């Protein structure tokens, strides 16, 4: 039972937000106030503990999610907090995705001036996907233009959430000095001399009394929806509701994802971080709040297996990140859901079906490792010794195998060709790229068979820039890079029926397959890539050959007829065919299907699809005309304009990625450096023939197959 008690006092949390909302600064303050560091690291001067990579320190951005473990005393009880600081840039969205998959709760940070920004929406949706309860923290309350109540409104309007402020600010902008706690109805004012380590609890200033009572009533009203007992009291007599009841209802509502408690502060000015830690301990879930983990049987994907979150259960852990460390080699980060993992023990990888010995275990503190004998239930740790491990693998005990839900990763949208400067760099580059691809599932390496070029693909220009920089620094590889290339896809536009016969006679047993198929665009709303329908009657194509036909089409889809780009979606109906009792085999039907795909696609009106990006530009009013004019030149479609709280204009548009290379530089030029932009992937869309032809000619594709389409 002692273990369960320890589990109840554990918090696995992440800090997620838009770029520059102050995630890393907040993490640094958490480390300082919990006593883990004795000097506050600052992002702007490259001294942050959590931003340990050289590239992070130089650029002042977070690239890789860093994990650490610290302790916090709340309500005379010691809580263990496993904290993960995640990046804000959309190029590194994989880091947020895999962190949220294994966390129990999150702190969504917002800038008090910028409010809900594009990437705030992205991370919020990611947290919704993995059902992660979260508290909201409005940072940078000391900046001019800060408005706590406007951020509350935006969270409600833009994110569709139910914000529940449990604090309101005392003072605003440069006069911000503390908060009113709506649970205790006391004001907390921070002392600047002690770097925010101490704060005084005072009565609510008279000018804020009415506002505090109004917001307390709103909080109680939101809580009444979450708790029936509290609802009765709220309607009878709200003054009888005790502090403990409020806290219990807040926790209940947060765990059920009905509400999001909201706090405010200024991490840089050392105000509000302690109360945020209290809220993490009080309202966010422990591993025990999800008492069971659900997985599937490796042998039967339909069969569900339920594991109790208990140290005595069989081991169940999920590998969520692979990192290469210069001193200890390949580190695998994992979260233990059930059972425990001692150092030197064997684990079973249910994807590869192999046993692996974990030689050493660590608890991570940013890029430093603290050796551990055992990683307990509900804990996050890292291990060394794996030969074959990938992100999203389930680690379990051999006699109780299980597969946990893996992690979804977005497809890369941009690629560049890289070539080593010397022959010596050639081998090193191959090793370096393989290691980086292992660490980052959104980074791909391909070799073009015809030209022998190595093409690396990723989520954006910054992503690839960092990869090349890491090649240079970590693997000492000097490489030249080509022009960025867009990751196109292909599609077909009309149905085609055709008969394909594959026949080969080579003395003795030959090869024979004959199929009649209809190839057409996939049905609306179909999830997946190949929609395969079998309509063969009377055993004209034996049952055992039909999976081979499907496999052939599946294979062929990765290599379209225009220029070898993958097809997004396809529907294939196998209508009829014939076979030879001796010469037909599975391979014949697979090859026949590949040929049928090539011949059918060429007749089915193939088109080129290009990635379209969702762009948001924050620009001063006077530059707006130039910004929109520039977007029109780039084939952009402006979808809306808003005014930001600070009076600037927010332009929302959809723009093809092919037109967006070097956009940041040209935007700076147009607006004299005053505008900012952020871009996220939206969808794939067909390209008009006038643009597709030159793109295919450049890629060495078959431009003459392109249909005359006017979009």
XYZ file of C-alpha atoms in Angstrom:
711
model
C 0.000 0.000 0.000
C 2.951 2.269 0.706
C 3.708 2.144 -2.981
C 0.239 3.246 -3.888
C 0.577 6.143 -1.475
C 3.797 7.078 -3.245
C 1.947 6.839 -6.568
C -0.779 9.187 -5.363
C 1.904 11.770 -4.637
C 3.498 11.550 -8.104
C 2.692 14.045 -10.874
C 3.820 13.438 -14.458
C 3.299 16.807 -16.093
C 4.419 18.714 -19.174
C 4.493 22.399 -19.996
C 3.018 23.142 -23.429
C 2.424 26.394 -25.273
C 2.979 28.589 -28.302
C 6.471 29.936 -29.101
C 7.668 32.523 -26.582
C 4.887 32.044 -24.044
C 7.557 31.351 -21.417
C 7.572 27.523 -21.048
C 11.294 27.132 -20.421
C 11.456 30.202 -18.119
C 8.576 28.698 -16.065
C 10.406 25.315 -15.944
C 13.598 27.073 -14.745
C 11.673 28.787 -11.941
C 10.089 25.477 -10.929
C 13.584 23.932 -10.644
C 14.757 26.910 -8.585
C 11.855 27.051 -6.114
C 11.815 23.296 -5.619
C 15.501 23.523 -4.676
C 16.838 21.501 -7.604
C 18.958 24.376 -8.911
C 20.472 27.185 -6.854
C 20.857 29.645 -9.670
C 18.059 30.657 -12.009
C 18.946 29.845 -15.620
C 17.759 32.387 -18.185
C 16.761 31.541 -21.742
C 17.865 34.880 -23.179
C 21.459 34.530 -22.040
C 21.719 30.838 -22.943
C 21.920 29.602 -19.352
C 18.684 27.598 -19.085
C 19.109 24.108 -17.591
C 16.315 22.603 -19.681
C 17.611 24.069 -22.956
C 20.909 22.185 -22.847
C 21.595 21.787 -26.600
C 24.018 24.318 -28.095
C 21.475 25.091 -30.851
C 18.835 25.828 -28.196
C 21.111 28.174 -26.272
C 22.178 30.053 -29.396
C 18.679 30.508 -30.755
C 16.840 30.914 -27.461
C 14.271 28.252 -28.483
C 13.442 24.753 -27.234
C 14.110 21.995 -29.784
C 13.990 18.792 -27.810
C 11.736 18.026 -24.841
C 13.795 17.792 -21.638
C 12.689 15.729 -18.632
C 13.552 16.248 -14.992
C 12.352 15.091 -11.583
C 11.860 17.378 -8.608
C 9.942 17.516 -5.308
C 7.457 20.069 -3.945
C 5.907 20.406 -0.489
C 2.204 21.183 -0.602
C -0.193 20.968 2.329
C 2.612 19.456 4.485
C 3.002 16.590 2.027
C 5.976 15.966 -0.291
C 4.985 15.514 -3.948
C 7.223 14.084 -6.632
C 6.969 15.958 -9.951
C 8.293 14.531 -13.220
C 8.408 17.577 -15.456
C 8.800 17.682 -19.246
C 9.465 21.004 -20.980
C 8.242 20.802 -24.593
C 9.065 22.962 -27.663
C 6.624 25.532 -29.080
C 7.735 25.557 -32.734
C 5.484 23.632 -35.066
C 8.580 22.059 -36.693
C 9.161 20.110 -33.468
C 5.546 19.132 -32.896
C 6.606 15.462 -32.570
C 8.211 16.306 -29.208
C 4.908 17.613 -27.888
C 2.972 14.671 -29.362
C 5.101 11.985 -27.724
C 5.338 13.834 -24.421
C 1.555 14.230 -24.135
C 1.055 10.539 -24.941
C 2.738 9.482 -21.694
C 1.898 12.381 -19.370
C -0.945 12.401 -16.868
C -1.483 16.159 -16.838
C -0.235 19.346 -18.493
C 0.233 23.032 -17.781
C -0.977 25.020 -20.789
C 0.898 28.321 -20.715
C -0.410 31.428 -22.469
C 1.160 34.824 -23.000
C -0.940 37.538 -21.309
C -0.422 39.802 -24.338
C -0.600 37.325 -27.248
C -3.381 35.181 -25.717
C -4.392 32.079 -27.702
C -1.961 31.812 -30.633
C -1.925 29.311 -33.529
C 0.414 26.839 -31.877
C -1.579 27.108 -28.615
C -4.482 25.641 -30.611
C -2.314 22.840 -32.025
C -0.974 21.715 -28.612
C -4.451 22.030 -27.073
C -5.872 19.686 -29.745
C -2.976 17.267 -29.136
C -3.818 17.227 -25.421
C -7.505 16.636 -26.247
C -6.511 13.680 -28.437
C -4.726 11.909 -25.570
C -7.317 13.124 -23.004
C -4.786 14.954 -20.828
C -6.323 17.108 -18.028
C -4.688 20.536 -17.845
C -4.452 23.713 -15.790
C -3.912 27.043 -17.590
C -1.222 29.492 -16.589
C -1.277 33.027 -18.004
C 2.331 34.218 -18.011
C 3.958 37.616 -18.696
C 1.382 39.560 -16.651
C 3.980 42.324 -16.180
C 4.205 43.192 -19.922
C 2.452 46.190 -21.400
C -0.799 45.120 -23.038
C -1.241 42.167 -20.616
C -4.895 41.320 -20.074
C -5.808 38.242 -18.036
C -9.559 38.454 -18.645
C -9.096 38.741 -22.426
C -7.097 35.466 -22.376
C -9.927 33.825 -20.373
C -12.369 34.949 -23.102
C -10.127 33.653 -25.904
C -9.677 30.227 -24.280
C -13.429 29.933 -24.158
C -14.061 31.297 -27.679
C -11.138 29.875 -29.676
C -10.379 26.604 -27.888
C -13.937 25.811 -26.867
C -12.725 25.015 -23.341
C -14.251 25.896 -19.980
C -11.694 28.131 -18.224
C -12.240 28.462 -14.503
C -10.073 31.279 -13.025
C -9.014 30.431 -9.464
C -6.934 33.621 -9.260
C -7.250 37.170 -10.523
C -4.276 39.554 -10.847
C -3.419 42.313 -8.364
C -2.286 45.161 -10.597
C -1.624 44.893 -14.324
C 1.344 45.453 -16.635
C 4.204 47.181 -14.747
C 2.102 47.435 -11.534
C 1.511 43.628 -11.394
C 2.591 42.517 -7.926
C 0.553 39.446 -7.048
C -2.738 37.566 -7.247
C -6.018 37.190 -5.392
C -6.631 33.549 -4.501
C -10.374 33.022 -5.071
C -10.405 29.795 -3.019
C -9.097 31.356 0.215
C -10.163 34.951 -0.687
C -6.747 36.302 0.266
C -4.260 38.336 -1.772
C -0.708 36.980 -2.305
C 1.909 39.643 -2.943
C 5.451 38.717 -3.968
C 8.491 40.294 -2.469
C 10.980 41.462 -5.123
C 14.007 41.375 -2.785
C 14.003 37.597 -2.325
C 13.701 36.804 -6.075
C 10.154 35.758 -5.517
C 11.007 33.011 -3.036
C 8.693 34.587 -0.424
C 5.293 36.113 -0.703
C 3.011 37.788 1.841
C -0.610 36.819 2.360
C -2.683 39.977 2.902
C -6.339 40.990 2.819
C -7.786 41.697 -0.624
C -7.220 45.372 -1.544
C -10.495 47.301 -1.203
C -10.569 48.324 -4.904
C -10.469 44.618 -5.927
C -13.013 43.300 -3.412
C -16.069 43.570 -5.695
C -14.222 42.064 -8.704
C -12.890 39.193 -6.554
C -16.390 38.371 -5.291
C -17.785 38.430 -8.838
C -15.108 36.021 -10.113
C -15.431 33.801 -7.039
C -19.139 33.473 -7.808
C -18.318 32.551 -11.432
C -15.859 29.904 -10.157
C -18.449 28.403 -7.792
C -21.020 28.358 -10.591
C -18.596 26.435 -12.862
C -17.840 24.020 -10.011
C -21.512 23.446 -9.253
C -21.754 21.740 -12.670
C -19.017 19.293 -11.644
C -20.225 18.331 -8.173
C -23.808 17.662 -7.049
C -23.186 18.288 -3.329
C -21.618 21.621 -4.101
C -24.499 22.478 -6.442
C -27.019 22.079 -3.615
C -24.962 24.270 -1.309
C -24.440 26.869 -4.052
C -28.187 27.314 -4.522
C -29.001 27.209 -0.799
C -26.234 29.341 0.635
C -22.894 29.824 -1.174
C -21.218 31.136 2.000
C -21.404 27.634 3.600
C -19.052 26.148 0.975
C -15.687 25.348 2.591
C -12.232 25.707 1.041
C -11.709 21.929 1.104
C -14.970 21.380 -0.771
C -13.912 23.888 -3.434
C -10.530 22.170 -3.834
C -12.147 18.730 -4.047
C -14.600 19.970 -6.715
C -11.790 21.687 -8.653
C -9.828 18.470 -8.722
C -12.875 16.425 -9.703
C -13.791 18.838 -12.542
C -10.194 19.012 -13.829
C -9.773 15.230 -13.902
C -13.085 14.827 -15.737
C -11.856 17.497 -18.229
C -14.959 19.599 -17.571
C -13.001 22.643 -16.424
C -9.505 24.100 -16.658
C -8.381 25.976 -13.520
C -6.671 29.240 -14.543
C -3.790 30.937 -12.754
C -1.640 33.932 -13.621
C 1.832 35.209 -12.919
C 5.074 36.451 -14.403
C 7.699 33.692 -14.395
C 10.495 36.012 -15.485
C 9.717 38.405 -12.599
C 9.484 35.405 -10.216
C 5.797 35.822 -9.415
C 3.153 33.116 -9.411
C 5.264 29.963 -9.847
C 4.740 28.591 -6.309
C 0.967 28.841 -6.610
C 1.227 27.080 -9.981
C 3.127 24.225 -8.291
C 0.454 24.071 -5.589
C -2.218 23.814 -8.317
C -0.243 21.004 -10.033
C -0.132 19.061 -6.756
C -3.763 19.823 -5.870
C -5.629 19.463 -9.162
C -3.641 17.443 -11.716
C -3.926 13.638 -11.796
C -1.563 11.104 -10.281
C -0.873 7.770 -12.040
C -3.498 6.271 -9.694
C -6.253 8.458 -11.148
C -6.238 6.246 -14.221
C -6.290 2.943 -12.317
C -6.085 0.770 -15.451
C -4.135 0.802 -18.698
C -5.709 -0.761 -21.754
C -3.669 -2.520 -24.436
C -4.143 -5.265 -27.002
C -2.864 -8.800 -27.352
C 0.144 -9.035 -29.759
C -1.298 -12.230 -31.274
C -4.872 -10.972 -31.541
C -5.251 -7.181 -32.110
C -9.019 -7.419 -31.434
C -8.500 -8.747 -27.902
C -8.235 -6.113 -25.157
C -5.928 -6.585 -22.174
C -6.434 -4.528 -19.006
C -3.547 -3.927 -16.572
C -3.898 -2.500 -13.090
C -1.616 0.390 -12.244
C 0.162 -1.422 -9.479
C 3.830 -2.269 -8.725
C 2.878 -5.958 -8.406
C 1.288 -6.097 -11.944
C 3.364 -7.472 -14.871
C 5.693 -4.878 -16.361
C 4.034 -2.565 -18.926
C 6.015 0.424 -20.221
C 5.998 2.634 -23.333
C 9.155 3.920 -25.024
C 8.390 7.487 -26.077
C 11.747 8.907 -27.059
C 15.176 7.764 -28.256
C 18.156 10.077 -27.743
C 21.853 9.688 -28.487
C 24.148 10.718 -25.668
C 27.889 11.121 -26.347
C 28.817 9.397 -23.059
C 26.304 6.596 -22.526
C 25.243 5.899 -26.134
C 21.631 5.296 -27.072
C 19.176 6.351 -24.380
C 15.604 5.210 -24.446
C 13.068 7.253 -22.433
C 10.045 5.333 -21.188
C 7.064 5.601 -18.907
C 6.274 2.647 -16.655
C 2.500 2.171 -16.460
C 2.356 -1.028 -14.430
C 4.883 -3.214 -12.566
C 8.432 -1.958 -12.114
C 11.695 -2.188 -13.993
C 14.930 -3.084 -12.122
C 18.342 -2.385 -13.714
C 19.999 -5.383 -15.386
C 16.644 -7.105 -16.052
C 15.277 -8.416 -19.335
C 12.270 -6.864 -21.053
C 10.240 -8.111 -24.001
C 9.599 -5.790 -26.949
C 6.181 -6.737 -28.313
C 6.829 -5.063 -31.719
C 10.066 -6.870 -32.543
C 9.253 -9.983 -30.488
C 12.772 -9.893 -28.974
C 14.094 -9.923 -25.436
C 16.376 -7.042 -24.504
C 18.574 -6.568 -21.466
C 18.584 -3.128 -19.931
C 22.013 -2.729 -18.461
C 21.602 0.632 -16.684
C 18.717 2.865 -15.642
C 18.670 6.614 -15.096
C 16.458 9.320 -13.823
C 16.964 12.295 -16.103
C 17.741 15.838 -15.125
C 17.781 17.627 -18.492
C 20.885 16.089 -20.186
C 22.397 14.711 -16.962
C 21.686 11.182 -15.803
C 21.241 10.109 -12.213
C 21.755 6.296 -11.987
C 18.807 4.333 -10.552
C 18.435 0.764 -9.342
C 14.758 0.558 -10.297
C 12.207 2.692 -12.151
C 8.952 2.249 -10.266
C 5.338 2.115 -11.356
C 3.969 5.426 -12.734
C 7.481 6.827 -13.125
C 9.437 8.189 -16.104
C 13.030 7.078 -16.631
C 15.628 6.258 -19.254
C 17.547 3.051 -19.978
C 20.664 1.979 -21.867
C 21.413 -1.327 -23.555
C 18.679 -1.640 -26.215
C 19.747 -3.076 -29.555
C 16.480 -2.608 -31.436
C 14.062 0.003 -30.112
C 11.797 2.574 -31.758
C 9.578 5.387 -30.514
C 6.193 4.000 -29.496
C 7.388 0.428 -28.671
C 5.766 -1.376 -25.753
C 8.145 -2.964 -23.219
C 6.613 -5.733 -21.123
C 7.395 -9.011 -19.400
C 7.773 -12.008 -21.692
C 5.105 -14.118 -19.989
C 2.524 -11.313 -20.147
C 2.902 -9.599 -23.550
C 0.795 -6.518 -24.362
C 0.775 -3.744 -26.989
C -0.133 -0.226 -25.831
C -1.603 2.377 -28.169
C 1.316 3.811 -30.099
C 1.933 7.441 -31.018
C 0.714 9.063 -34.264
C 3.298 11.119 -36.106
C 2.615 13.632 -38.860
C 4.073 13.113 -42.331
C 7.053 15.295 -43.362
C 6.184 18.120 -45.787
C 9.542 19.440 -46.971
C 12.747 17.816 -48.221
C 16.276 18.904 -49.221
C 19.073 17.055 -50.968
C 22.308 16.734 -48.950
C 25.665 15.528 -50.171
C 28.896 15.111 -48.206
C 31.788 17.387 -49.142
C 34.422 14.625 -49.094
C 34.483 10.851 -49.407
C 35.514 10.671 -45.746
C 32.282 12.426 -44.757
C 30.251 9.934 -46.821
C 30.251 7.087 -44.267
C 29.946 9.397 -41.297
C 26.917 11.083 -42.876
C 25.114 7.760 -43.308
C 25.680 6.873 -39.621
C 24.709 10.363 -38.423
C 21.482 10.527 -40.454
C 20.471 7.029 -39.330
C 20.914 8.023 -35.656
C 18.981 11.264 -36.110
C 16.147 9.450 -37.937
C 15.980 6.989 -35.063
C 15.579 9.849 -32.576
C 12.996 11.763 -34.570
C 10.103 9.888 -36.230
C 9.114 12.956 -38.324
C 12.551 13.055 -39.944
C 13.053 10.733 -42.954
C 16.090 9.837 -45.039
C 15.669 8.516 -48.591
C 18.087 7.807 -51.391
C 16.892 8.542 -54.906
C 17.732 5.387 -56.853
C 18.120 7.123 -60.209
C 20.301 10.039 -59.179
C 21.894 8.505 -56.077
C 20.993 11.685 -54.133
C 20.301 11.554 -50.413
C 17.093 13.476 -49.647
C 16.188 14.340 -46.052
C 12.617 15.341 -45.228
C 11.134 16.993 -42.171
C 8.436 19.301 -40.802
C 9.835 22.659 -41.908
C 12.895 24.709 -42.865
C 13.958 25.234 -39.234
C 13.695 21.480 -38.552
C 16.045 20.622 -41.428
C 18.388 23.487 -40.554
C 18.790 22.078 -37.036
C 19.353 18.546 -38.421
C 22.198 19.765 -40.694
C 23.643 21.770 -37.808
C 23.572 18.646 -35.591
C 25.265 16.608 -38.354
C 28.057 19.123 -38.338
C 28.500 19.416 -34.569
C 27.719 15.971 -33.237
C 28.897 13.806 -36.101
C 31.560 16.172 -37.600
C 30.041 15.862 -41.103
C 30.457 18.692 -43.568
C 27.600 18.583 -46.084
C 26.338 20.715 -48.946
C 22.601 21.183 -49.108
C 20.387 21.692 -52.122
C 17.308 23.822 -52.610
C 14.288 22.857 -50.482
C 11.859 20.510 -52.213
C 8.203 20.082 -51.476
C 6.896 16.618 -50.563
C 4.220 16.208 -53.224
C 1.669 13.398 -53.367
C -0.343 11.983 -56.248
C -4.001 11.130 -56.769
C -6.304 9.910 -59.526
C -9.473 11.691 -60.544
C -11.607 9.210 -62.504
C -12.463 5.477 -62.433
C -10.771 3.062 -64.828
C -11.597 -0.594 -65.439
C -8.962 -2.819 -66.994
C -7.818 -6.374 -67.430
C -4.208 -7.196 -66.611
C -2.594 -10.508 -67.543
C 0.840 -11.481 -66.313
C 2.351 -14.405 -68.145
C 5.880 -15.747 -68.095
C 7.064 -19.001 -69.582
C 10.594 -20.076 -68.861
C 10.651 -23.822 -69.370
C 9.229 -25.829 -66.509
C 6.835 -24.041 -64.218
C 5.828 -20.590 -65.466
C 4.069 -17.594 -63.936
C 0.438 -16.723 -64.580
C -2.089 -14.262 -63.161
C -5.112 -12.584 -64.662
C -7.226 -9.927 -62.923
C -9.979 -7.487 -63.868
C -9.984 -4.445 -61.582
C -11.647 -1.099 -61.224
C -9.324 1.609 -59.926
C -10.910 4.886 -58.716
C -10.614 7.647 -56.109
C -11.411 6.463 -52.555
C -14.871 7.095 -51.074
C -15.529 10.299 -49.218
C -14.724 9.967 -45.541
C -12.569 6.815 -45.960
C -9.809 6.640 -43.347
C -6.590 4.926 -44.408
C -4.766 4.643 -47.734
C -6.080 1.618 -49.705
C -9.802 0.821 -49.856
C -9.878 -2.730 -51.235
C -13.154 -4.427 -52.267
C -13.325 -8.071 -53.354
C -16.240 -8.822 -55.740
C -14.959 -12.063 -57.282
C -17.687 -14.642 -57.772
C -17.432 -18.392 -58.041
C -13.778 -18.757 -57.094
C -12.380 -17.423 -60.412
C -9.541 -16.021 -58.342
C -8.876 -18.405 -55.426
C -9.207 -16.964 -51.928
C -5.511 -17.458 -51.114
C -4.427 -15.142 -53.979
C -6.688 -12.203 -53.103
C -4.460 -10.874 -50.243
C -1.554 -10.916 -52.747
C -3.520 -8.669 -55.130
C -4.193 -6.290 -52.230
C -0.540 -6.409 -51.175
C 0.557 -5.636 -54.778
C -1.627 -2.508 -54.905
C -0.527 -1.464 -51.427
C 3.114 -1.719 -52.543
C 2.510 0.073 -55.824
C 0.779 3.019 -54.115
C 4.054 4.181 -52.606
C 5.318 4.896 -56.081
C 2.902 6.891 -58.316
C 3.032 7.088 -62.113
C 3.755 10.830 -62.425
C 7.045 11.102 -60.603
C 7.154 8.295 -58.058
C 5.334 10.250 -55.286
C 3.080 8.228 -52.985
C -0.678 8.130 -53.541
C -2.703 9.499 -50.738
C -5.846 7.347 -51.101
C -7.102 4.803 -53.599
C -10.060 2.484 -54.077
C -9.518 -0.832 -55.878
C -12.331 -3.257 -56.666
C -11.294 -6.731 -57.797
C -14.099 -7.710 -60.195
C -12.949 -10.952 -61.770
C -9.977 -12.837 -63.126
C -8.661 -16.313 -63.809
C -5.782 -18.546 -62.732
C -3.735 -21.497 -63.860
C -3.754 -24.551 -61.584
C 0.024 -25.045 -61.925
C 1.585 -21.719 -62.932
C -0.346 -19.346 -60.653
C 1.114 -18.441 -57.281
C 0.968 -15.542 -54.815
C 3.913 -13.707 -56.303
C 2.387 -13.783 -59.814
C -0.777 -12.088 -58.574
C 1.250 -9.513 -56.620
C 3.297 -8.581 -59.729
C 0.105 -8.539 -61.821
C -1.482 -6.068 -59.347
C 1.583 -3.773 -59.512
C 1.381 -3.733 -63.319
C -2.387 -3.159 -63.236
C -1.855 -0.161 -60.936
C 0.691 1.421 -63.292
C -1.427 0.964 -66.395
C -4.674 2.021 -64.721
C -3.237 5.122 -62.989
C -1.870 6.430 -66.298
C -5.426 6.387 -67.712
C -7.233 7.524 -64.551
C -6.477 11.256 -64.837
C -3.504 11.443 -62.434
C -2.971 14.773 -60.678
C -0.281 16.174 -58.450
C -1.177 17.133 -54.867
C 0.791 19.745 -52.959
C 0.864 20.555 -49.226
C -1.148 23.640 -48.285
C -0.133 25.479 -45.112
C -2.249 27.411 -42.651
C -0.521 30.776 -42.194
C -1.104 33.476 -39.585
C 0.633 36.829 -39.946
C 0.611 39.359 -37.111
C 1.281 42.721 -38.792
C 0.877 46.440 -38.018
C -2.159 48.019 -39.714
C -0.077 50.191 -42.119
C 1.722 47.152 -43.613
C -1.387 45.060 -44.114
C -1.919 45.928 -47.802
C 1.676 44.913 -48.655
C 1.374 41.642 -46.712
C -1.858 40.657 -48.484
C -0.429 41.709 -51.887
C 2.592 39.474 -51.246
C 0.356 36.537 -50.244
C -1.684 36.902 -53.443
C 1.563 36.665 -55.450
C 2.286 33.411 -53.603
C -1.061 31.853 -54.628
C -2.360 32.461 -51.114
C -6.047 32.618 -50.188
C -6.790 35.091 -47.412
C -9.506 33.618 -45.181
C -9.984 36.236 -42.547
C -8.616 39.182 -40.604
C -8.812 39.885 -36.900
C -7.565 42.632 -34.676
C -5.226 41.516 -31.852
C -5.576 42.942 -28.303
C -2.551 45.167 -28.954
C -4.206 46.750 -32.031
C -2.207 44.900 -34.710
C -3.938 42.956 -37.501
C -3.946 39.167 -37.714
C -4.171 37.879 -41.288
C -5.214 34.216 -41.705
C -4.527 32.537 -45.032
C -3.969 29.204 -46.781
C -0.809 29.156 -48.907
C 0.950 26.377 -50.872
C 4.209 25.363 -49.179
C 6.063 25.552 -52.526
C 5.651 29.342 -52.441
C 6.712 29.807 -48.841
C 10.459 29.214 -48.902
C 12.281 32.184 -47.459
C 8.969 33.817 -46.456
C 10.181 34.948 -43.032
C 12.977 37.004 -44.624
C 10.713 38.659 -47.209
C 8.068 39.408 -44.526
C 10.728 41.174 -42.480
C 11.697 43.224 -45.537
C 8.082 44.220 -46.357
C 7.237 45.236 -42.787
C 10.685 46.507 -41.646
C 10.892 43.605 -39.231
C 7.633 44.427 -37.381
C 5.494 41.465 -38.469
C 5.665 37.874 -37.242
C 4.207 34.757 -38.800
C 3.502 31.159 -37.879
C 2.723 28.311 -40.214
C 1.166 24.876 -39.679
C 0.308 22.112 -42.132
C -3.333 22.132 -43.248
C -4.027 19.607 -46.052
C -3.058 18.367 -49.525
C -4.698 19.902 -52.601
C -4.560 19.272 -56.374
C -2.237 21.524 -58.367
C -3.287 23.121 -61.666
C -1.653 21.660 -64.771
C 0.293 24.884 -65.506
C 2.139 24.520 -62.188
C 2.278 20.727 -62.110
C 4.087 20.403 -65.455
C 7.210 22.427 -64.548
C 7.314 20.724 -61.112
C 7.229 17.290 -62.766
C 9.789 18.292 -65.398
C 12.135 19.337 -62.576
C 11.600 16.023 -60.766
C 12.155 14.073 -63.995
C 8.501 12.881 -64.007
C 5.963 12.192 -66.777
C 4.451 15.617 -67.305
C 2.525 14.553 -70.419
C 0.186 12.372 -68.269
C -1.151 15.435 -66.482
C -4.731 16.187 -67.385
C -5.666 19.684 -68.443
C -7.290 20.875 -65.238
C -8.104 24.413 -64.430
C -8.457 25.046 -60.725
